[in-house]
Tab-separated table of C-alpha atoms and ligand atoms in Angstrom:
chain	number	residue	atom	x	y	z
B	30	MET	CA	143.058	176.448	58.066
B	31	ASN	CA	146.002	174.164	57.384
B	32	PRO	CA	145.601	171.137	59.653
B	33	ILE	CA	149.364	170.479	59.655
B	34	SER	CA	150.952	171.791	62.851
B	35	GLU	CA	152.971	174.951	62.196
B	36	ARG	CA	155.972	173.501	63.981
B	37	ILE	CA	156.437	170.957	61.216
B	38	TYR	CA	157.444	173.744	58.823
B	39	SER	CA	160.302	174.961	61.013
B	40	ILE	CA	162.061	171.569	60.971
B	41	GLU	CA	165.399	171.779	59.215
B	42	ARG	CA	165.519	169.911	55.895
B	43	PRO	CA	168.091	167.133	55.515
B	44	ASN	CA	171.525	167.979	54.184
B	45	HIS	CA	171.379	168.147	50.382
B	46	LYS	CA	174.773	166.452	50.200
B	47	ASN	CA	174.322	162.703	50.610
B	48	ILE	CA	176.591	160.623	52.838
B	49	ALA	CA	178.567	157.941	50.995
B	50	LEU	CA	179.310	154.764	52.947
B	51	GLN	CA	181.327	151.605	52.513
B	52	VAL	CA	180.619	148.678	54.767
B	53	THR	CA	181.974	145.301	55.897
B	54	PRO	CA	181.544	142.256	53.619
B	55	ALA	CA	179.079	140.757	56.126
B	56	ALA	CA	176.931	143.895	56.035
B	57	GLU	CA	177.162	143.904	52.246
B	58	ARG	CA	175.750	140.389	52.165
B	59	LYS	CA	172.872	141.333	54.453
B	60	LEU	CA	172.043	144.394	52.377
B	61	ARG	CA	172.094	142.335	49.180
B	62	GLN	CA	169.533	140.055	50.816
B	63	GLY	CA	167.360	143.112	51.371
B	64	HIS	CA	167.946	143.603	55.092
B	65	PRO	CA	166.679	147.026	56.243
B	66	TRP	CA	169.331	147.818	58.903
B	67	LEU	CA	172.945	148.918	58.740
B	68	PHE	CA	174.640	148.983	62.150
B	69	ASN	CA	177.303	151.558	63.032
B	70	GLN	CA	180.037	148.931	63.598
B	71	ALA	CA	179.588	147.731	60.021
B	72	ILE	CA	180.641	151.073	58.529
B	73	ARG	CA	184.191	151.092	57.130
B	74	LYS	CA	184.316	154.428	55.360
B	75	GLN	CA	182.103	157.464	55.610
B	76	SER	CA	182.352	160.560	53.406
B	77	GLN	CA	181.163	163.054	56.035
B	78	THR	CA	179.331	163.285	59.329
B	79	GLY	CA	175.576	163.640	59.160
B	80	GLN	CA	172.377	164.528	60.911
B	81	ALA	CA	169.294	162.441	61.546
B	82	GLY	CA	167.435	162.138	58.254
B	83	ASP	CA	170.349	162.743	55.887
B	84	LEU	CA	170.313	160.368	52.960
B	85	ALA	CA	173.084	157.750	53.072
B	86	ILE	CA	174.156	155.886	49.950
B	87	ILE	CA	175.879	152.584	50.583
B	88	PHE	CA	178.364	151.312	47.979
B	89	ASP	CA	179.930	147.880	47.636
B	90	GLN	CA	183.685	147.159	47.421
B	91	LYS	CA	183.592	147.858	43.687
B	92	ARG	CA	181.878	151.199	44.324
B	93	ARG	CA	178.589	150.033	42.864
B	94	PHE	CA	175.280	151.064	44.419
B	95	LEU	CA	174.101	148.712	47.164
B	96	ALA	CA	171.405	150.538	49.098
B	97	ALA	CA	170.139	153.947	50.170
B	98	GLY	CA	168.537	154.923	53.424
B	99	LEU	CA	168.088	157.396	56.239
B	100	TYR	CA	171.026	158.177	58.493
B	101	ASP	CA	170.665	158.406	62.277
B	102	PRO	CA	173.780	159.370	64.260
B	103	HIS	CA	171.990	158.668	67.568
B	104	SER	CA	171.066	155.052	66.869
B	105	PRO	CA	173.229	151.916	66.635
B	106	ILE	CA	171.092	151.196	63.581
B	107	ARG	CA	172.974	153.924	61.728
B	108	VAL	CA	171.063	153.621	58.441
B	109	ARG	CA	167.490	152.465	57.891
B	110	VAL	CA	167.373	151.293	54.325
B	111	LEU	CA	164.647	152.539	52.016
B	112	GLN	CA	165.964	151.320	48.708
B	113	HIS	CA	167.896	148.162	47.831
B	114	HIS	CA	169.668	146.945	44.658
B	115	GLN	CA	169.105	149.870	42.271
B	116	PRO	CA	169.207	153.627	42.856
B	117	ALA	CA	165.973	155.594	43.096
B	118	THR	CA	165.078	159.159	43.888
B	119	ILE	CA	163.682	159.252	47.391
B	120	ASP	CA	161.066	161.950	47.029
B	121	THR	CA	157.379	162.515	47.730
B	122	GLY	CA	156.435	160.179	44.871
B	123	TRP	CA	158.568	157.421	46.370
B	124	PHE	CA	156.923	157.813	49.801
B	125	GLN	CA	153.478	157.983	48.206
B	126	GLN	CA	154.056	154.653	46.469
B	127	LYS	CA	155.138	152.937	49.719
B	128	ILE	CA	152.131	154.311	51.585
B	129	GLN	CA	149.812	153.235	48.790
B	130	ASP	CA	151.313	149.731	48.749
B	131	ALA	CA	150.910	149.409	52.522
B	132	PHE	CA	147.308	150.627	52.455
B	133	ASN	CA	146.438	148.337	49.517
B	134	ALA	CA	147.872	145.366	51.419
B	135	ARG	CA	145.232	145.968	54.108
B	136	ALA	CA	142.240	145.669	51.824
B	137	ASP	CA	141.179	142.481	53.650
B	138	ILE	CA	140.567	144.255	56.986
B	139	PRO	CA	136.853	143.705	57.698
B	140	ALA	CA	134.473	146.659	57.533
B	141	ASN	CA	133.637	146.299	61.249
B	142	THR	CA	137.292	146.997	62.118
B	143	ASN	CA	138.554	150.570	61.981
B	144	GLY	CA	141.427	150.142	64.431
B	145	TYR	CA	144.421	148.479	62.820
B	146	ARG	CA	147.986	149.060	61.705
B	147	LEU	CA	148.331	151.056	58.494
B	148	ILE	CA	152.120	150.953	58.213
B	149	HIS	CA	154.273	148.347	59.943
B	150	GLY	CA	157.757	149.855	59.737
B	151	GLU	CA	160.507	147.918	57.975
B	152	ASN	CA	157.981	145.230	57.027
B	153	ASP	CA	156.184	147.760	54.830
B	154	GLY	CA	159.393	149.304	53.513
B	155	LEU	CA	159.354	152.308	55.852
B	156	PRO	CA	161.862	151.256	58.534
B	157	GLY	CA	161.311	152.688	62.002
B	158	LEU	CA	157.911	154.154	61.154
B	159	VAL	CA	154.653	152.755	62.470
B	160	LEU	CA	151.248	154.234	61.723
B	161	ASP	CA	148.178	152.973	63.573
B	162	GLN	CA	144.602	153.963	62.909
B	163	TYR	CA	141.986	154.278	65.664
B	164	ALA	CA	138.889	155.285	63.743
B	165	ARG	CA	139.722	158.799	62.538
B	166	THR	CA	142.600	159.285	64.973
B	167	TRP	CA	145.971	158.130	63.753
B	168	ALA	CA	149.037	157.525	65.903
B	169	LEU	CA	152.432	157.777	64.267
B	170	LYS	CA	155.205	156.111	66.217
B	171	ILE	CA	158.785	156.656	65.142
B	172	TYR	CA	161.720	154.547	66.295
B	173	SER	CA	164.333	156.865	64.732
B	174	ALA	CA	164.620	160.654	64.546
B	175	CYS	CA	165.550	160.199	60.866
B	176	TRP	CA	161.844	160.565	60.102
B	177	ILE	CA	161.431	163.989	61.695
B	178	PRO	CA	162.622	166.011	58.647
B	179	TYR	CA	160.242	164.043	56.407
B	180	LEU	CA	157.061	164.780	58.342
B	181	VAL	CA	156.554	167.798	56.119
B	182	ASP	CA	156.414	165.445	53.101
B	183	LEU	CA	154.425	162.656	54.744
B	184	LEU	CA	151.645	164.619	56.446
B	185	PRO	CA	150.174	166.031	53.196
B	186	LEU	CA	150.152	162.480	51.775
B	187	TRP	CA	148.236	161.177	54.795
B	188	ALA	CA	145.918	164.189	54.714
B	189	GLU	CA	144.460	162.701	51.504
B	190	TYR	CA	142.837	160.015	53.662
B	191	ALA	CA	141.191	162.645	55.878
B	192	PRO	CA	142.140	161.569	59.379
B	193	GLU	CA	140.772	163.863	62.061
B	194	ARG	CA	144.127	164.063	63.790
B	195	ILE	CA	147.579	162.515	63.887
B	196	LEU	CA	149.480	162.177	67.163
B	197	LEU	CA	153.227	161.721	67.298
B	198	LYS	CA	154.663	158.983	69.497
B	199	LEU	CA	158.395	158.611	70.105
B	200	SER	CA	160.251	155.478	71.102
B	201	ARG	CA	162.312	155.848	74.277
B	202	GLU	CA	165.518	155.994	72.199
B	203	VAL	CA	164.161	158.826	70.042
B	204	ALA	CA	162.828	160.801	73.010
B	205	ALA	CA	166.315	160.632	74.562
B	206	HIS	CA	167.705	162.908	71.823
B	207	PRO	CA	165.695	166.146	71.921
B	208	GLU	CA	168.404	167.857	69.820
B	209	ALA	CA	167.108	165.914	66.791
B	210	LEU	CA	163.436	166.664	67.460
B	211	PHE	CA	163.069	170.411	66.776
B	212	GLY	CA	160.917	170.843	69.871
B	213	LEU	CA	158.580	167.931	69.098
B	214	LYS	CA	157.644	165.715	72.038
B	215	ASP	CA	155.994	162.376	72.653
B	216	GLY	CA	152.222	162.703	72.348
B	217	ASP	CA	152.275	165.925	70.321
B	218	LEU	CA	149.442	166.675	67.951
B	219	ILE	CA	151.062	167.131	64.535
B	220	TYR	CA	147.929	167.183	62.389
B	221	GLY	CA	144.277	168.101	62.848
B	222	THR	CA	142.222	168.880	65.893
B	223	PRO	CA	143.036	168.073	69.549
B	224	ILE	CA	141.439	165.053	71.240
B	225	ASP	CA	138.282	166.055	73.092
B	226	ASN	CA	136.772	162.670	74.052
B	227	PRO	CA	138.157	159.203	74.634
B	228	ILE	CA	139.123	157.710	71.302
B	229	LEU	CA	136.734	154.891	70.446
B	230	PHE	CA	137.291	152.466	67.619
B	231	GLN	CA	135.919	149.153	66.377
B	232	GLU	CA	137.682	145.823	66.257
B	233	ASN	CA	135.621	143.013	64.742
B	234	GLY	CA	132.504	144.915	65.751
B	235	LEU	CA	133.548	145.479	69.378
B	236	THR	CA	134.103	149.015	70.645
B	237	PHE	CA	137.374	149.752	72.435
B	238	GLU	CA	139.065	152.812	73.859
B	239	ALA	CA	142.579	153.677	72.770
B	240	ASP	CA	144.767	156.072	74.686
B	241	PRO	CA	147.716	156.897	72.418
B	242	ILE	CA	149.067	159.467	74.881
B	243	HIS	CA	149.329	157.344	78.049
B	244	GLY	CA	148.744	153.837	76.731
B	245	HIS	CA	151.174	151.121	75.722
B	246	LYS	CA	152.419	150.978	72.140
B	247	THR	CA	150.205	153.488	70.313
B	248	GLY	CA	147.294	152.857	72.708
B	249	PHE	CA	146.160	149.293	72.062
B	250	TYR	CA	147.593	145.879	71.182
B	251	LEU	CA	146.296	145.762	67.633
B	252	ASP	CA	148.388	142.695	66.821
B	253	GLN	CA	146.184	140.328	68.857
B	254	ARG	CA	143.001	140.870	66.817
B	255	ASP	CA	142.976	137.439	65.155
B	256	ASN	CA	143.915	135.600	68.362
B	257	ARG	CA	141.092	137.382	70.196
B	258	ALA	CA	138.673	136.156	67.535
B	259	ARG	CA	139.988	132.609	68.091
B	260	VAL	CA	139.346	133.012	71.817
B	261	GLU	CA	135.786	134.175	71.167
B	262	ALA	CA	135.120	130.939	69.287
B	263	LEU	CA	136.353	128.879	72.274
B	264	ALA	CA	134.586	130.758	75.059
B	265	ALA	CA	131.024	129.408	75.072
B	266	ASN	CA	129.938	128.630	78.661
B	267	ALA	CA	133.516	128.935	79.852
B	268	ASP	CA	135.000	130.412	82.980
B	269	VAL	CA	137.767	132.484	81.422
B	270	LEU	CA	140.942	133.777	83.066
B	271	ASN	CA	142.750	136.497	81.121
B	272	ILE	CA	146.227	137.074	82.538
B	273	PHE	CA	148.074	140.264	81.474
B	274	ALA	CA	144.706	141.573	80.339
B	275	TYR	CA	145.694	145.219	79.735
B	276	THR	CA	142.471	146.958	78.628
B	277	GLY	CA	140.575	143.691	78.270
B	278	GLY	CA	140.986	142.887	74.587
B	279	PHE	CA	140.701	139.115	75.042
B	280	SER	CA	138.156	139.555	77.853
B	281	LEU	CA	135.627	141.352	75.653
B	282	TYR	CA	135.855	138.740	72.922
B	283	ALA	CA	135.468	135.947	75.467
B	284	ALA	CA	132.378	137.676	76.858
B	285	ARG	CA	130.845	138.108	73.400
B	286	GLY	CA	131.624	134.431	72.788
B	287	CYS	CA	129.233	133.616	75.629
B	288	ALA	CA	131.699	133.071	78.461
B	289	LYS	CA	130.025	132.505	81.832
B	290	THR	CA	132.616	134.503	83.771
B	291	VAL	CA	135.635	136.520	82.724
B	292	THR	CA	138.448	137.411	85.130
B	293	SER	CA	140.957	140.013	83.916
B	294	VAL	CA	144.291	140.154	85.754
B	295	ASP	CA	146.789	142.979	85.288
B	296	ILE	CA	149.292	144.855	87.416
B	297	SER	CA	148.007	148.186	86.113
B	298	GLN	CA	144.857	149.585	87.716
B	299	PRO	CA	144.411	152.241	84.969
B	300	ALA	CA	144.490	149.445	82.358
B	301	LEU	CA	141.847	147.484	84.297
B	302	ASN	CA	139.723	150.629	84.629
B	303	ALA	CA	139.849	150.937	80.852
B	304	ALA	CA	138.860	147.250	80.594
B	305	GLY	CA	135.811	148.048	82.728
B	306	ARG	CA	134.917	150.974	80.468
B	307	ASN	CA	135.355	148.720	77.417
B	308	PHE	CA	132.718	146.400	78.911
B	309	SER	CA	130.417	149.443	79.298
B	310	HIS	CA	130.990	150.453	75.669
B	311	ASN	CA	129.673	147.072	74.501
B	312	GLN	CA	126.474	146.590	76.491
B	313	GLN	CA	124.468	146.332	73.271
B	314	HIS	CA	125.877	142.807	72.881
B	315	PRO	CA	123.576	140.609	75.013
B	316	ASN	CA	126.380	138.145	75.872
B	317	ILE	CA	128.579	140.938	77.126
B	318	GLN	CA	125.750	142.365	79.157
B	319	THR	CA	125.205	139.069	80.937
B	320	ALA	CA	128.859	137.985	81.321
B	321	LYS	CA	130.216	138.438	84.806
B	322	HIS	CA	133.486	140.396	84.580
B	323	THR	CA	135.904	140.582	87.497
B	324	PRO	CA	139.032	142.740	87.255
B	325	VAL	CA	141.894	141.709	89.559
B	326	CYS	CA	144.843	144.037	90.049
B	327	GLY	CA	148.152	142.470	90.971
B	328	ASP	CA	151.218	140.557	89.888
B	329	ALA	CA	150.323	137.726	87.522
B	330	PHE	CA	152.598	135.182	89.167
B	331	GLU	CA	151.239	135.935	92.642
B	332	ILE	CA	147.607	136.027	91.564
B	333	LEU	CA	147.932	132.707	89.734
B	334	THR	CA	149.434	131.125	92.847
B	335	GLN	CA	146.647	132.540	95.012
B	336	LEU	CA	143.927	131.363	92.611
B	337	SER	CA	145.466	127.922	92.535
B	338	ASN	CA	145.623	127.772	96.359
B	339	LYS	CA	141.972	128.815	96.529
B	340	ASN	CA	141.102	125.983	94.146
B	341	GLN	CA	139.732	128.323	91.510
B	342	ARG	CA	139.581	126.532	88.168
B	343	TYR	CA	138.940	127.808	84.658
B	344	ASP	CA	138.005	126.387	81.263
B	345	LEU	CA	140.123	128.845	79.308
B	346	VAL	CA	143.332	130.518	80.485
B	347	ILE	CA	144.909	133.242	78.351
B	348	ILE	CA	148.477	134.321	79.090
B	349	ASP	CA	149.769	137.226	76.995
B	350	PRO	CA	152.682	138.792	78.890
B	351	PRO	CA	154.855	141.753	77.906
B	352	SER	CA	158.126	141.006	76.143
B	353	PHE	CA	160.389	139.315	78.685
B	354	ALA	CA	163.448	139.196	76.400
B	355	LYS	CA	164.347	142.767	75.537
B	356	SER	CA	167.958	141.804	74.914
B	357	ARG	CA	169.850	138.665	73.976
B	358	ALA	CA	171.073	138.332	77.575
B	359	GLU	CA	167.491	137.951	78.771
B	360	ILE	CA	166.506	135.036	76.525
B	361	GLN	CA	167.109	132.291	79.112
B	362	SER	CA	165.367	134.116	81.951
B	363	ALA	CA	162.473	134.917	79.598
B	364	LEU	CA	162.070	131.252	78.679
B	365	ARG	CA	162.070	130.349	82.374
B	366	ALA	CA	159.380	132.983	83.031
B	367	TYR	CA	157.238	131.624	80.176
B	368	GLN	CA	157.615	128.134	81.632
B	369	ARG	CA	156.638	129.312	85.100
B	370	LEU	CA	153.541	130.924	83.624
B	371	THR	CA	152.676	127.722	81.773
B	372	ARG	CA	152.940	125.667	84.964
B	373	LEU	CA	150.919	128.203	86.969
B	374	GLY	CA	148.333	128.533	84.213
B	375	LEU	CA	147.911	124.745	83.989
B	376	GLN	CA	147.369	124.534	87.753
B	377	VAL	CA	144.222	126.620	87.439
B	378	LEU	CA	143.054	125.049	84.164
B	379	LYS	CA	140.356	122.358	84.345
B	380	PRO	CA	140.996	119.023	82.608
B	381	SER	CA	140.220	119.425	78.878
B	382	GLY	CA	140.464	123.190	79.330
B	383	VAL	CA	142.295	125.322	76.794
B	384	LEU	CA	145.569	127.160	77.386
B	385	VAL	CA	146.263	130.160	75.164
B	386	GLN	CA	149.799	131.416	75.628
B	387	ALA	CA	151.506	134.122	73.576
B	388	SER	CA	154.947	135.651	73.321
B	389	CYS	CA	155.876	138.945	71.690
B	390	SER	CA	159.657	138.585	72.076
B	391	SER	CA	161.314	138.649	68.656
B	392	ARG	CA	164.464	137.141	70.186
B	393	ILE	CA	162.605	133.937	71.025
B	394	SER	CA	161.717	131.799	68.026
B	395	SER	CA	158.291	130.233	67.789
B	396	GLU	CA	159.916	126.795	67.768
B	397	SER	CA	161.790	127.448	71.006
B	398	PHE	CA	158.702	129.005	72.592
B	399	TYR	CA	156.424	126.043	71.816
B	400	THR	CA	159.065	123.505	72.846
B	401	HIS	CA	159.513	125.223	76.204
B	402	ILE	CA	155.768	125.372	76.850
B	403	HIS	CA	155.347	121.658	76.144
B	404	GLU	CA	158.347	120.911	78.362
B	405	ALA	CA	156.892	122.981	81.211
B	406	ALA	CA	153.581	121.147	80.857
B	407	MET	CA	155.350	117.807	81.133
B	408	GLN	CA	157.046	118.979	84.329
B	409	VAL	CA	153.612	119.195	85.953
B	410	GLY	CA	152.395	115.936	84.421
B	411	VAL	CA	150.269	117.492	81.698
B	412	THR	CA	150.252	116.661	78.022
B	413	LEU	CA	149.213	119.571	75.865
B	414	ARG	CA	147.377	118.709	72.665
B	415	GLN	CA	148.134	121.543	70.298
B	416	MET	CA	145.029	122.863	68.547
B	417	GLU	CA	146.610	125.733	66.730
B	418	SER	CA	149.667	127.944	66.695
B	419	SER	CA	149.370	131.367	65.172
B	420	GLY	CA	151.648	134.157	64.026
B	421	HIS	CA	151.060	137.635	62.702
B	422	PRO	CA	147.809	139.190	61.505
B	423	SER	CA	147.775	140.603	57.969
B	424	ASP	CA	148.273	144.234	59.035
B	425	HIS	CA	151.511	143.239	60.823
B	426	PRO	CA	153.390	141.623	57.915
B	427	ILE	CA	156.837	140.070	58.406
B	428	GLY	CA	159.419	141.537	56.039
B	429	PHE	CA	162.724	140.463	57.625
B	430	PRO	CA	163.834	137.930	60.260
B	431	GLU	CA	163.838	140.359	63.211
B	432	GLY	CA	160.340	141.459	62.207
B	433	GLU	CA	158.828	138.185	63.398
B	434	TYR	CA	157.881	138.480	67.052
B	435	LEU	CA	154.347	137.273	67.768
B	436	LYS	CA	153.446	133.634	68.368
B	437	CYS	CA	150.543	132.121	70.190
B	438	LEU	CA	149.784	128.561	71.183
B	439	PHE	CA	146.271	127.160	71.617
B	440	ALA	CA	146.377	123.792	73.381
B	441	VAL	CA	144.066	121.448	75.266
B	442	LYS	CA	145.073	120.144	78.696
B	443	GLU	CA	145.197	116.353	78.675
B	444	GLU	CA	146.113	114.457	81.834
N	521	SAH	N1	146.719	140.876	76.387
N	521	SAH	C1	146.717	142.318	76.260
N	521	SAH	C2	148.093	142.899	76.096
N	521	SAH	C3	149.029	142.581	77.226
N	521	SAH	S1	150.354	143.666	77.368
N	521	SAH	C4	145.802	142.732	75.118
N	521	SAH	O1	145.303	141.862	74.403
N	521	SAH	O2	145.604	143.924	74.936
N	521	SAH	C5	151.072	143.209	78.859
N	521	SAH	C6	150.306	143.628	80.091
N	521	SAH	O3	150.961	143.010	81.187
N	521	SAH	C7	150.271	145.110	80.414
N	521	SAH	O4	148.949	145.512	80.552
N	521	SAH	C8	151.009	145.240	81.757
N	521	SAH	O5	150.396	146.186	82.634
N	521	SAH	C9	150.858	143.862	82.303
N	521	SAH	N2	151.879	143.413	83.247
N	521	SAH	C10	153.214	143.580	83.185
N	521	SAH	N3	153.823	142.934	84.193
N	521	SAH	C11	152.845	142.319	84.910
N	521	SAH	C12	152.838	141.473	86.050
N	521	SAH	N4	153.956	141.115	86.657
N	521	SAH	N5	151.664	141.015	86.479
N	521	SAH	C13	150.508	141.344	85.868
N	521	SAH	N6	150.470	142.138	84.785
N	521	SAH	C14	151.618	142.617	84.314
């Protein structure tokens, strides 16, 4: 039986007539530099209207080829560029090469890790398309409906790698335009057999659950793998507080690293339940079996204040909040929230303890983030001695300025 969902074959193919575009000089410059986005306001001339997935060819003022990409009438990012500088035929062979390049670039993923990102969107040359692997379950997340008409080309290419199933995830913006989706919905099975059990996968030899249907992102925060390993190395004999714990990624590593106690704080009870199950999945590790894990459900800011008032103190405090700056207008309030978390985190950190604080807001630069953390520490009379600052893991490459989002500071509390 063909594992590709029948519905994929009824999706309308893109218009065979390409859209020709001319753009502003500023956009031309960006495209020449290899930027993967063309915004709608930058379009000066357009040969015809188009549907999501139509091929758009962008020409410069002298009518020479500049770039080619996928058109999306529903997104302010009107074209996601596939090809810069010289023309190419965008066909199955072209997609196959990109997929191959992305997979080859992940050759360094250790054998005890089978949950990681296979394709990281624009940073792997496939803008708006993310493919995550959780053992033999793959989750495809698209950030533009322009990819829908190409599923029929992509799925047979992925089938070569024999995943058991592929689930489709839609960004909120994509889900808002059902007219471009040919009946497909968030969470749909588009390849292989339905999920029957929780999806279990390995990260650095630890077993985790992923829930691509209800979970955040595609089911797990795969981008924190290297930072979790750093935490494991710092956790021996420590009382560890993991704020914004989600399903306990950092908590499990801390426990395997011989932490005495691990407290996981999150506002989501289902996430904390999953954290508890992740501890059960790893009882074969003696350190995890003996570590005392306490889940605490509630607002991070309130819980930190309560813990501080109760004189609870920790050797290692991990703060990995959701993105606070979803738009440019939120940058200042996000920085203030990060600073509040730093101050609260330091209140419950023992002298010589380690603060691990991360940000996943692409609008906040690493420089600004670190400066604000150090400033917040000074406000409460603490000097932070920076041990390390880290960026992206190898399966989340950075291919353009907006692609850089993750930064994490490891610092010792000195008073
Ligand atoms: N550190 C996690 C990922 C964190 S994602 C990991 O390694 O997997 C951000 C988490 O913050 C989510 O689980 C979300 O439920 C939680 N969250 C959001 N707002 C919160 C708040 N005000 N207080 C506590 N948790 C919150």
